mmCIF file of C-alpha atoms in Angstrom:
data_model
loop_
_atom_site.group_PDB
_atom_site.id
_atom_site.type_symbol
_atom_site.label_atom_id
_atom_site.label_comp_id
_atom_site.label_asym_id
_atom_site.label_seq_id
_atom_site.Cartn_x
_atom_site.Cartn_y
_atom_site.Cartn_z
ATOM 1 C CA MET A 169 2.595 7.716 57.428
ATOM 2 C CA ASN A 170 5.451 5.432 56.361
ATOM 3 C CA ASN A 171 6.968 7.257 53.398
ATOM 4 C CA LYS A 172 9.226 4.292 52.688
ATOM 5 C CA ILE A 173 6.310 2.217 51.387
ATOM 6 C CA LEU A 174 5.468 2.600 47.704
ATOM 7 C CA GLY A 175 2.016 4.162 47.454
ATOM 8 C CA LEU A 176 2.255 5.749 50.909
ATOM 9 C CA ASN A 177 5.050 8.131 50.032
ATOM 10 C CA GLY A 178 2.872 10.779 48.395
ATOM 11 C CA PHE A 179 2.169 11.446 44.738
ATOM 12 C CA LEU A 180 4.914 13.762 43.521
ATOM 13 C CA TRP A 181 4.127 14.616 39.912
ATOM 14 C CA PHE A 182 5.978 16.627 37.299
ATOM 15 C CA VAL A 183 5.887 18.027 33.762
ATOM 16 C CA GLY A 184 9.047 17.717 31.743
ATOM 17 C CA VAL A 185 10.736 17.419 28.354
ATOM 18 C CA VAL A 186 12.321 14.288 26.875
ATOM 19 C CA GLU A 187 16.009 14.805 26.119
ATOM 20 C CA ASP A 188 17.197 11.251 25.479
ATOM 21 C CA ARG A 189 15.449 8.056 24.324
ATOM 22 C CA LEU A 190 18.451 5.845 23.518
ATOM 23 C CA ASP A 191 17.911 3.501 26.434
ATOM 24 C CA PRO A 192 20.853 1.053 26.610
ATOM 25 C CA THR A 193 18.579 -1.569 28.212
ATOM 26 C CA TYR A 194 16.028 -1.340 25.337
ATOM 27 C CA THR A 195 13.135 -1.099 27.802
ATOM 28 C CA GLY A 196 11.700 2.168 26.498
ATOM 29 C CA ARG A 197 13.104 4.403 29.223
ATOM 30 C CA LEU A 198 13.649 8.125 28.670
ATOM 31 C CA ARG A 199 15.737 10.827 30.216
ATOM 32 C CA VAL A 200 13.370 13.671 31.118
ATOM 33 C CA ARG A 201 14.215 17.137 32.443
ATOM 34 C CA ALA A 202 11.389 18.010 34.871
ATOM 35 C CA LEU A 203 10.243 21.580 35.393
ATOM 36 C CA GLY A 204 10.959 22.806 38.912
ATOM 37 C CA HIS A 205 12.902 19.676 39.761
ATOM 38 C CA HIS A 206 15.825 20.055 37.358
ATOM 39 C CA THR A 207 17.765 23.116 36.230
ATOM 40 C CA SER A 208 17.803 24.163 32.587
ATOM 41 C CA ASN A 209 21.579 24.683 32.818
ATOM 42 C CA LYS A 210 23.191 21.732 31.054
ATOM 43 C CA GLU A 211 26.597 22.557 32.489
ATOM 44 C CA ILE A 212 25.221 22.019 35.969
ATOM 45 C CA LEU A 213 22.976 19.073 35.014
ATOM 46 C CA PRO A 214 23.896 17.457 31.682
ATOM 47 C CA THR A 215 21.339 15.294 29.913
ATOM 48 C CA ALA A 216 23.486 12.239 30.640
ATOM 49 C CA ASP A 217 22.998 12.801 34.397
ATOM 50 C CA LEU A 218 19.204 12.858 34.289
ATOM 51 C CA PRO A 219 17.548 9.756 35.783
ATOM 52 C CA TRP A 220 15.972 7.255 33.417
ATOM 53 C CA ALA A 221 12.162 7.433 33.413
ATOM 54 C CA SER A 222 10.057 4.322 32.788
ATOM 55 C CA ILE A 223 6.970 4.373 30.549
ATOM 56 C CA LEU A 224 3.446 3.601 31.698
ATOM 57 C CA LEU A 225 1.761 1.601 28.907
ATOM 58 C CA PRO A 226 -2.026 1.331 28.363
ATOM 59 C CA VAL A 227 -3.917 -1.838 29.259
ATOM 60 C CA THR A 228 -3.980 -2.747 25.549
ATOM 61 C CA ALA A 229 -0.231 -3.452 25.745
ATOM 62 C CA ALA A 230 0.956 -6.424 27.799
ATOM 63 C CA GLY A 231 4.347 -4.881 28.502
ATOM 64 C CA ILE A 232 5.995 -8.308 28.637
ATOM 65 C CA THR A 233 7.777 -10.577 26.138
ATOM 66 C CA GLY A 234 7.221 -8.083 23.328
ATOM 67 C CA LEU A 235 3.434 -8.398 23.401
ATOM 68 C CA GLY A 236 1.346 -5.383 22.413
ATOM 69 C CA GLN A 237 2.803 -2.077 21.285
ATOM 70 C CA SER A 238 6.393 -1.071 21.952
ATOM 71 C CA PRO A 239 7.085 1.775 24.430
ATOM 72 C CA SER A 240 8.945 3.806 21.835
ATOM 73 C CA GLY A 241 6.531 6.475 20.643
ATOM 74 C CA LEU A 242 7.988 9.528 22.387
ATOM 75 C CA VAL A 243 10.832 11.567 20.875
ATOM 76 C CA GLU A 244 13.335 14.124 22.117
ATOM 77 C CA GLY A 245 11.419 17.347 22.632
ATOM 78 C CA SER A 246 8.162 15.643 23.684
ATOM 79 C CA TRP A 247 6.468 17.249 26.679
ATOM 80 C CA VAL A 248 5.362 14.616 29.175
ATOM 81 C CA LEU A 249 3.502 14.235 32.475
ATOM 82 C CA GLY A 250 4.761 11.830 35.096
ATOM 83 C CA TYR A 251 5.403 11.163 38.749
ATOM 84 C CA PHE A 252 8.230 9.961 40.977
ATOM 85 C CA ARG A 253 7.397 6.568 42.413
ATOM 86 C CA ASP A 254 10.191 6.957 44.951
ATOM 87 C CA GLY A 255 8.704 10.204 46.250
ATOM 88 C CA ASP A 256 11.107 12.880 47.475
ATOM 89 C CA SER A 257 14.144 10.931 46.267
ATOM 90 C CA ARG A 258 13.024 11.715 42.689
ATOM 91 C CA GLN A 259 15.286 9.143 41.039
ATOM 92 C CA GLU A 260 12.601 6.811 39.671
ATOM 93 C CA PRO A 261 10.295 8.835 37.404
ATOM 94 C CA ILE A 262 7.440 7.203 35.512
ATOM 95 C CA ILE A 263 5.907 8.760 32.400
ATOM 96 C CA ILE A 264 2.101 8.734 32.379
ATOM 97 C CA GLY A 265 1.541 10.438 29.030
ATOM 98 C CA SER A 266 2.564 13.160 26.610
ATOM 99 C CA LEU A 267 1.291 16.744 26.365
ATOM 100 C CA PRO A 268 0.780 18.120 22.843
ATOM 101 C CA GLY A 269 0.553 21.875 22.526
ATOM 102 C CA ARG A 270 1.398 24.784 20.242
ATOM 103 C CA PRO A 271 5.168 25.460 20.333
ATOM 104 C CA SER A 272 6.090 29.146 20.342
ATOM 105 C CA GLU A 273 9.717 28.448 19.444
ATOM 106 C CA LEU A 274 11.863 25.790 17.815
ATOM 107 C CA ALA A 275 14.524 23.698 19.521
ATOM 108 C CA GLN A 276 17.401 25.525 21.201
ATOM 109 C CA SER A 277 20.654 24.501 22.826
ATOM 110 C CA GLY A 278 19.628 24.705 26.494
ATOM 111 C CA GLY A 279 17.741 22.336 28.711
ATOM 112 C CA PHE A 280 14.055 21.518 28.134
ATOM 113 C CA TYR A 281 14.643 21.282 24.372
ATOM 114 C CA ASP A 282 15.383 18.529 21.902
ATOM 115 C CA PRO A 283 19.208 18.353 21.973
ATOM 116 C CA ASN A 284 19.175 17.088 18.357
ATOM 117 C CA GLY A 285 17.346 20.198 17.142
ATOM 118 C CA THR A 286 14.723 18.124 15.284
ATOM 119 C CA TYR A 287 11.512 18.628 17.262
ATOM 120 C CA PRO A 288 9.301 20.547 17.183
ATOM 121 C CA LYS A 289 9.348 20.936 13.408
ATOM 122 C CA TYR A 290 6.807 23.764 13.327
ATOM 123 C CA LYS A 291 6.470 26.993 15.269
ATOM 124 C CA ASP A 292 3.141 28.553 16.320
ATOM 125 C CA GLU A 293 1.289 25.492 15.053
ATOM 126 C CA SER A 294 -0.646 22.801 16.869
ATOM 127 C CA ASP A 295 1.257 19.596 17.625
ATOM 128 C CA VAL A 296 -1.796 17.672 16.395
ATOM 129 C CA ASN A 297 -1.159 16.134 12.973
ATOM 130 C CA ARG A 298 -2.127 18.370 10.043
ATOM 131 C CA LEU A 299 -4.195 15.544 8.573
ATOM 132 C CA ALA A 300 -6.265 15.467 11.760
ATOM 133 C CA VAL A 301 -6.658 19.262 11.943
ATOM 134 C CA ASN A 302 -7.268 20.093 8.229
ATOM 135 C CA LEU A 303 -7.028 23.840 8.848
ATOM 136 C CA LYS A 304 -9.171 25.845 6.403
ATOM 137 C CA ASP A 305 -10.045 29.393 5.432
ATOM 138 C CA GLY A 306 -13.607 28.917 4.265
ATOM 139 C CA ASP A 307 -13.432 25.944 1.893
ATOM 140 C CA THR A 308 -9.713 26.393 1.159
ATOM 141 C CA GLU A 309 -7.106 24.282 2.951
ATOM 142 C CA THR A 310 -4.507 26.650 4.393
ATOM 143 C CA ASN A 311 -1.946 24.210 5.764
ATOM 144 C CA PRO A 312 -2.239 20.811 4.033
ATOM 145 C CA HIS A 313 -0.009 17.908 4.981
ATOM 146 C CA LEU A 314 2.854 17.388 2.521
ATOM 147 C CA SER A 315 1.824 13.783 1.900
ATOM 148 C CA LEU A 316 -1.650 14.931 0.869
ATOM 149 C CA THR A 317 -0.232 17.487 -1.551
ATOM 150 C CA LEU A 318 2.011 14.820 -3.103
ATOM 151 C CA ARG A 319 -0.843 12.338 -3.388
ATOM 152 C CA ARG A 320 -2.965 14.835 -5.270
ATOM 153 C CA SER A 321 -0.161 15.914 -7.595
ATOM 154 C CA THR A 322 0.838 12.332 -8.497
ATOM 155 C CA ARG A 323 -2.657 10.916 -9.034
ATOM 156 C CA ILE A 324 -2.523 8.469 -11.942
ATOM 157 C CA THR A 325 -4.768 9.307 -14.905
ATOM 158 C CA GLY A 326 -5.254 8.249 -18.518
ATOM 159 C CA VAL A 327 -4.422 4.534 -18.222
ATOM 160 C CA ALA A 328 -5.214 2.978 -21.604
ATOM 161 C CA THR A 329 -7.174 -0.242 -22.032
ATOM 162 C CA ALA A 330 -7.055 -2.745 -24.938
ATOM 163 C CA ASP A 331 -8.169 -1.387 -28.329
ATOM 164 C CA VAL A 332 -9.093 -4.160 -30.810
ATOM 165 C CA ASN A 333 -9.628 -3.118 -34.446
ATOM 166 C CA PRO A 334 -12.645 -4.317 -36.501
ATOM 167 C CA VAL A 335 -11.684 -6.597 -39.441
ATOM 168 C CA LYS A 336 -13.314 -8.712 -42.144
ATOM 169 C CA ALA A 337 -13.396 -12.471 -41.647
ATOM 170 C CA ALA A 338 -12.531 -14.945 -44.419
ATOM 171 C CA ASP A 339 -16.220 -15.404 -45.257
ATOM 172 C CA GLY A 340 -16.751 -11.651 -45.557
ATOM 173 C CA SER A 341 -18.475 -11.242 -42.223
ATOM 174 C CA ASP A 342 -17.456 -8.522 -39.796
ATOM 175 C CA ILE A 343 -15.332 -9.189 -36.735
ATOM 176 C CA LEU A 344 -16.398 -6.355 -34.495
ATOM 177 C CA GLY A 345 -13.761 -4.281 -32.789
ATOM 178 C CA SER A 346 -13.586 -3.307 -29.150
ATOM 179 C CA ASP A 347 -12.706 0.329 -28.712
ATOM 180 C CA GLY A 348 -10.180 1.085 -26.016
ATOM 181 C CA ASP A 349 -10.693 3.794 -23.456
ATOM 182 C CA THR A 350 -8.847 5.140 -20.431
ATOM 183 C CA PHE A 351 -9.409 5.078 -16.705
ATOM 184 C CA ASP A 352 -8.173 7.295 -13.873
ATOM 185 C CA GLN A 353 -7.278 6.802 -10.267
ATOM 186 C CA PRO A 354 -10.241 8.251 -8.352
ATOM 187 C CA GLU A 355 -9.934 11.667 -6.772
ATOM 188 C CA ILE A 356 -8.284 11.615 -3.343
ATOM 189 C CA PRO A 357 -11.301 11.357 -0.991
ATOM 190 C CA TYR A 358 -9.711 13.203 1.951
ATOM 191 C CA SER A 359 -12.182 15.666 3.513
ATOM 192 C CA ALA A 360 -11.450 15.429 7.226
ATOM 193 C CA ILE A 361 -13.032 17.628 9.885
ATOM 194 C CA TYR A 362 -11.402 18.055 13.286
ATOM 195 C CA PRO A 363 -11.569 16.123 15.626
ATOM 196 C CA TYR A 364 -12.891 13.078 13.744
ATOM 197 C CA ASN A 365 -9.792 11.988 11.801
ATOM 198 C CA HIS A 366 -7.612 9.751 13.955
ATOM 199 C CA VAL A 367 -4.052 9.859 12.634
ATOM 200 C CA TYR A 368 -0.820 8.025 13.367
ATOM 201 C CA GLU A 369 2.392 9.218 11.712
ATOM 202 C CA SER A 370 5.857 7.787 12.315
ATOM 203 C CA GLU A 371 9.107 9.742 12.236
ATOM 204 C CA SER A 372 10.039 8.622 8.721
ATOM 205 C CA GLY A 373 6.579 9.387 7.332
ATOM 206 C CA HIS A 374 4.546 6.161 7.531
ATOM 207 C CA LEU A 375 0.865 7.049 7.940
ATOM 208 C CA MET A 376 -2.387 5.582 9.186
ATOM 209 C CA GLU A 377 -5.724 7.405 9.144
ATOM 210 C CA TYR A 378 -9.035 6.237 10.528
ATOM 211 C CA ASP A 379 -11.346 9.055 9.495
ATOM 212 C CA ASP A 380 -14.800 9.194 11.110
ATOM 213 C CA THR A 381 -15.800 12.500 9.504
ATOM 214 C CA ASN A 382 -19.533 12.259 8.784
ATOM 215 C CA GLY A 383 -20.024 11.542 5.078
ATOM 216 C CA SER A 384 -16.284 11.189 4.414
ATOM 217 C CA GLU A 385 -15.373 8.097 6.416
ATOM 218 C CA ARG A 386 -12.085 6.585 5.214
ATOM 219 C CA ILE A 387 -9.267 4.221 6.081
ATOM 220 C CA TYR A 388 -5.827 5.084 4.710
ATOM 221 C CA GLN A 389 -2.483 3.411 5.320
ATOM 222 C CA ALA A 390 0.738 4.359 3.566
ATOM 223 C CA HIS A 391 4.444 3.648 3.494
ATOM 224 C CA ARG A 392 6.674 6.720 3.336
ATOM 225 C CA THR A 393 7.391 5.991 -0.369
ATOM 226 C CA GLY A 394 3.715 6.269 -1.278
ATOM 227 C CA THR A 395 2.833 2.570 -1.414
ATOM 228 C CA SER A 396 -0.634 2.638 0.109
ATOM 229 C CA TYR A 397 -4.226 1.565 0.198
ATOM 230 C CA GLU A 398 -7.313 3.702 0.827
ATOM 231 C CA ILE A 399 -10.947 2.784 1.414
ATOM 232 C CA ASP A 400 -13.428 5.602 0.826
ATOM 233 C CA LYS A 401 -16.859 6.255 2.343
ATOM 234 C CA ASP A 402 -18.567 3.957 -0.186
ATOM 235 C CA GLY A 403 -16.210 1.034 0.426
ATOM 236 C CA ASN A 404 -14.208 1.585 -2.780
ATOM 237 C CA GLN A 405 -10.539 0.662 -2.388
ATOM 238 C CA VAL A 406 -7.514 2.065 -4.224
ATOM 239 C CA SER A 407 -4.161 0.315 -3.802
ATOM 240 C CA ILE A 408 -0.928 1.889 -5.038
ATOM 241 C CA ILE A 409 2.406 0.056 -5.085
ATOM 242 C CA LYS A 410 5.426 2.230 -5.810
ATOM 243 C CA GLY A 411 7.892 -0.648 -5.897
ATOM 244 C CA GLN A 412 7.565 -4.311 -6.814
ATOM 245 C CA SER A 413 4.695 -6.512 -5.638
ATOM 246 C CA TYR A 414 4.934 -10.145 -4.546
ATOM 247 C CA ARG A 415 1.979 -12.286 -3.512
ATOM 248 C CA LEU A 416 2.839 -15.791 -2.334
ATOM 249 C CA LEU A 417 -0.261 -17.913 -1.719
ATOM 250 C CA SER A 418 0.054 -21.333 -0.087
ATOM 251 C CA ASN A 419 -3.495 -22.488 -0.780
ATOM 252 C CA LYS A 420 -6.288 -21.854 -3.256
ATOM 253 C CA GLU A 421 -7.661 -18.466 -4.248
ATOM 254 C CA GLN A 422 -11.122 -17.659 -5.580
ATOM 255 C CA VAL A 423 -12.007 -14.262 -7.010
ATOM 256 C CA SER A 424 -15.429 -13.003 -8.057
ATOM 257 C CA ILE A 425 -15.705 -9.797 -10.096
ATOM 258 C CA SER A 426 -19.270 -8.622 -10.644
ATOM 259 C CA GLY A 427 -18.334 -5.736 -12.935
ATOM 260 C CA ASP A 428 -15.758 -5.032 -15.621
ATOM 261 C CA SER A 429 -12.030 -5.714 -15.319
ATOM 262 C CA ASP A 430 -9.203 -3.998 -17.215
ATOM 263 C CA ILE A 431 -5.496 -4.832 -16.987
ATOM 264 C CA SER A 432 -2.880 -2.660 -18.699
ATOM 265 C CA ILE A 433 0.704 -3.971 -18.570
ATOM 266 C CA ASP A 434 3.796 -2.136 -19.831
ATOM 267 C CA GLY A 435 6.151 -5.088 -19.381
ATOM 268 C CA ARG A 436 5.886 -8.778 -20.138
ATOM 269 C CA HIS A 437 3.184 -11.070 -18.776
ATOM 270 C CA LYS A 438 3.727 -14.784 -18.152
ATOM 271 C CA ILE A 439 1.378 -17.438 -16.806
ATOM 272 C CA TYR A 440 2.755 -20.823 -15.744
ATOM 273 C CA ILE A 441 0.071 -23.432 -15.066
ATOM 274 C CA ASN A 442 0.607 -26.825 -13.400
ATOM 275 C CA LYS A 443 4.290 -26.361 -12.615
ATOM 276 C CA SER A 444 4.050 -29.413 -10.329
ATOM 277 C CA ASN A 445 3.048 -31.599 -13.334
ATOM 278 C CA THR A 446 -0.079 -32.828 -11.557
ATOM 279 C CA VAL A 447 -2.586 -34.782 -13.672
ATOM 280 C CA ASP A 448 -5.790 -32.908 -14.611
ATOM 281 C CA ASN A 449 -4.650 -29.468 -13.428
ATOM 282 C CA HIS A 450 -6.232 -27.800 -16.433
ATOM 283 C CA TYR A 451 -6.332 -24.168 -17.524
ATOM 284 C CA ASP A 452 -9.923 -23.427 -18.532
ATOM 285 C CA ILE A 453 -11.434 -20.311 -20.095
ATOM 286 C CA GLN A 454 -15.192 -20.154 -20.572
ATOM 287 C CA VAL A 455 -16.918 -17.266 -22.329
ATOM 288 C CA GLY A 456 -20.654 -17.001 -21.789
ATOM 289 C CA THR A 457 -23.309 -16.668 -24.483
ATOM 290 C CA GLY A 458 -23.210 -13.492 -26.579
ATOM 291 C CA ALA A 459 -19.548 -12.586 -26.077
ATOM 292 C CA ASN A 460 -16.391 -13.138 -28.142
ATOM 293 C CA ILE A 461 -12.696 -13.629 -27.508
ATOM 294 C CA ASN A 462 -10.608 -11.140 -29.486
ATOM 295 C CA ILE A 463 -6.830 -11.429 -29.640
ATOM 296 C CA GLN A 464 -4.961 -8.755 -31.570
ATOM 297 C CA VAL A 465 -1.188 -8.511 -32.029
ATOM 298 C CA ASP A 466 -0.283 -5.086 -33.382
ATOM 299 C CA SER A 467 3.183 -6.055 -34.611
ATOM 300 C CA GLY A 468 4.428 -9.553 -33.876
ATOM 301 C CA ASP A 469 3.612 -13.233 -34.181
ATOM 302 C CA VAL A 470 1.101 -15.560 -32.570
ATOM 303 C CA ASN A 471 2.829 -18.833 -31.725
ATOM 304 C CA LEU A 472 0.912 -21.859 -30.462
ATOM 305 C CA ILE A 473 3.214 -24.737 -29.491
ATOM 306 C CA THR A 474 2.906 -28.148 -27.872
ATOM 307 C CA THR A 475 6.004 -30.224 -27.137
ATOM 308 C CA THR A 476 4.351 -33.660 -27.043
ATOM 309 C CA GLY A 477 0.572 -33.184 -27.058
ATOM 310 C CA LYS A 478 -2.076 -32.581 -29.692
ATOM 311 C CA ILE A 479 -3.858 -29.424 -30.763
ATOM 312 C CA ASN A 480 -7.589 -29.976 -31.021
ATOM 313 C CA MET A 481 -9.949 -27.321 -32.376
ATOM 314 C CA ASN A 482 -13.681 -27.914 -32.468
ATOM 315 C CA SER A 483 -15.868 -25.299 -34.124
ATOM 316 C CA GLY A 484 -19.579 -25.537 -33.412
ATOM 317 C CA GLY A 485 -20.257 -23.459 -36.527
ATOM 318 C CA ASP A 486 -18.204 -22.303 -39.488
ATOM 319 C CA PHE A 487 -14.416 -22.219 -39.402
ATOM 320 C CA ASN A 488 -13.024 -19.263 -41.357
ATOM 321 C CA LEU A 489 -9.338 -18.714 -41.991
ATOM 322 C CA LYS A 490 -7.977 -15.643 -43.761
ATOM 323 C CA VAL A 491 -4.253 -15.537 -44.579
ATOM 324 C CA GLY A 492 -2.680 -12.254 -45.682
ATOM 325 C CA GLY A 493 0.522 -13.884 -46.943
ATOM 326 C CA ASN A 494 1.623 -17.403 -47.772
ATOM 327 C CA MET A 495 0.192 -20.449 -46.028
ATOM 328 C CA VAL A 496 2.488 -23.393 -45.300
ATOM 329 C CA VAL A 497 1.289 -26.644 -43.727
ATOM 330 C CA ASP A 498 4.029 -29.121 -42.827
ATOM 331 C CA VAL A 499 2.618 -32.529 -41.863
ATOM 332 C CA ALA A 500 5.065 -35.168 -40.619
ATOM 333 C CA GLY A 501 2.450 -37.938 -40.752
ATOM 334 C CA THR A 502 -0.753 -38.532 -42.693
ATOM 335 C CA GLU A 503 -3.209 -35.833 -43.677
ATOM 336 C CA THR A 504 -6.845 -36.878 -43.670
ATOM 337 C CA LYS A 505 -9.868 -34.732 -44.554
ATOM 338 C CA ASN A 506 -13.432 -35.886 -44.113
ATOM 339 C CA VAL A 507 -15.823 -33.520 -45.885
ATOM 340 C CA SER A 508 -19.535 -34.252 -45.730
ATOM 341 C CA GLY A 509 -20.385 -31.648 -48.348
ATOM 342 C CA THR A 510 -18.713 -30.163 -51.393
ATOM 343 C CA THR A 511 -15.057 -29.210 -51.604
ATOM 344 C CA THR A 512 -14.224 -26.163 -53.731
ATOM 345 C CA HIS A 513 -10.742 -24.779 -54.410
ATOM 346 C CA ASN A 514 -10.484 -21.447 -56.233
ATOM 347 C CA THR A 515 -6.880 -20.809 -57.223
ATOM 348 C CA SER A 516 -5.710 -17.857 -59.327
ATOM 349 C CA GLY A 517 -2.331 -19.395 -60.078
ATOM 350 C CA ALA A 518 -1.040 -22.839 -60.971
ATOM 351 C CA VAL A 519 -2.059 -25.962 -59.070
ATOM 352 C CA ILE A 520 0.715 -28.450 -58.461
ATOM 353 C CA HIS A 521 0.266 -31.867 -56.831
ATOM 354 C CA ARG A 522 3.321 -34.024 -56.209
ATOM 355 C CA GLY A 523 3.291 -37.549 -54.788
ATOM 356 C CA SER A 524 4.613 -41.029 -55.385
ATOM 357 C CA THR A 525 1.148 -41.847 -56.696
ATOM 358 C CA ILE A 526 -1.896 -39.672 -57.251
ATOM 359 C CA ASP A 527 -5.213 -41.509 -57.213
ATOM 360 C CA LEU A 528 -8.153 -39.401 -58.341
ATOM 361 C CA ASN A 529 -10.702 -42.216 -58.422
ATOM 362 C CA PRO A 530 -9.322 -45.071 -56.314
#
């Protein structure tokens, strides 16, 4: 057999530990200390003298021009399986995959350990993510993931909705109030059973869960700060944004809400319509039969202003105006009233009319 030909030189495999991932060529290579092939004595064989090992990607990654996933998932301290493609020369290792286990000790200073002392983070515990394992004693979680504990402790509750007070209208009729209530963020729906929750966690704490636990199917994705979205088994979605939110839409948006909608805002709220000054870009509000529009300002003014246009108000029924203080009408032009019925003024004080002429029966 010609052992100089790749593929005919035997399959020389190894198990080893990653000691360096800072590949100066940015191609995902790792320095791996292989059991039985390399000594654990770093004075004899420093990490810097280990050969660079290439990564074998899955067929879902193109491995060219940045397509697919990057070959940067392994960390110092990861146990890996590989082979030497150059056979007995053992200078061209290739990593086939990683080997999770249950570490019996934390990182130390010698070979076959993470030289940074970071991984593994836990001793005598499975390397499988805690969210995937969900270790329990009966019904009690014994080793919950920190992110899950934080999510439960910071669940948002008691968000108040608008509370409009009932009042009397000018004609003595009742304007019905709309009692406010509160709403809560739903309970965290996590109820994973091993091995059905498929978890990805990055070094800084970003998370993705695709949970196929029967009856508790979920999708959860979160930034390390807690900004996240979660879809529960019934298709309900909860989105949480810990920072600011920006949504920049280049085309139209249409939203249909079949149920109720509540918005509670602590800061200001502005709406700017037709900023491009396009003709007939109107802002329309239609309220169906049997419902009212209630606007209540607890302490402040209601200001309705046009810079050049008119204000038109058409009432299909009565128009009732009740003023708690003084009423001032300042008309720069002509005031005209057309009353088809009777006009009645009931004034408790004096009545004063001033004009250049006053015609009572013109």
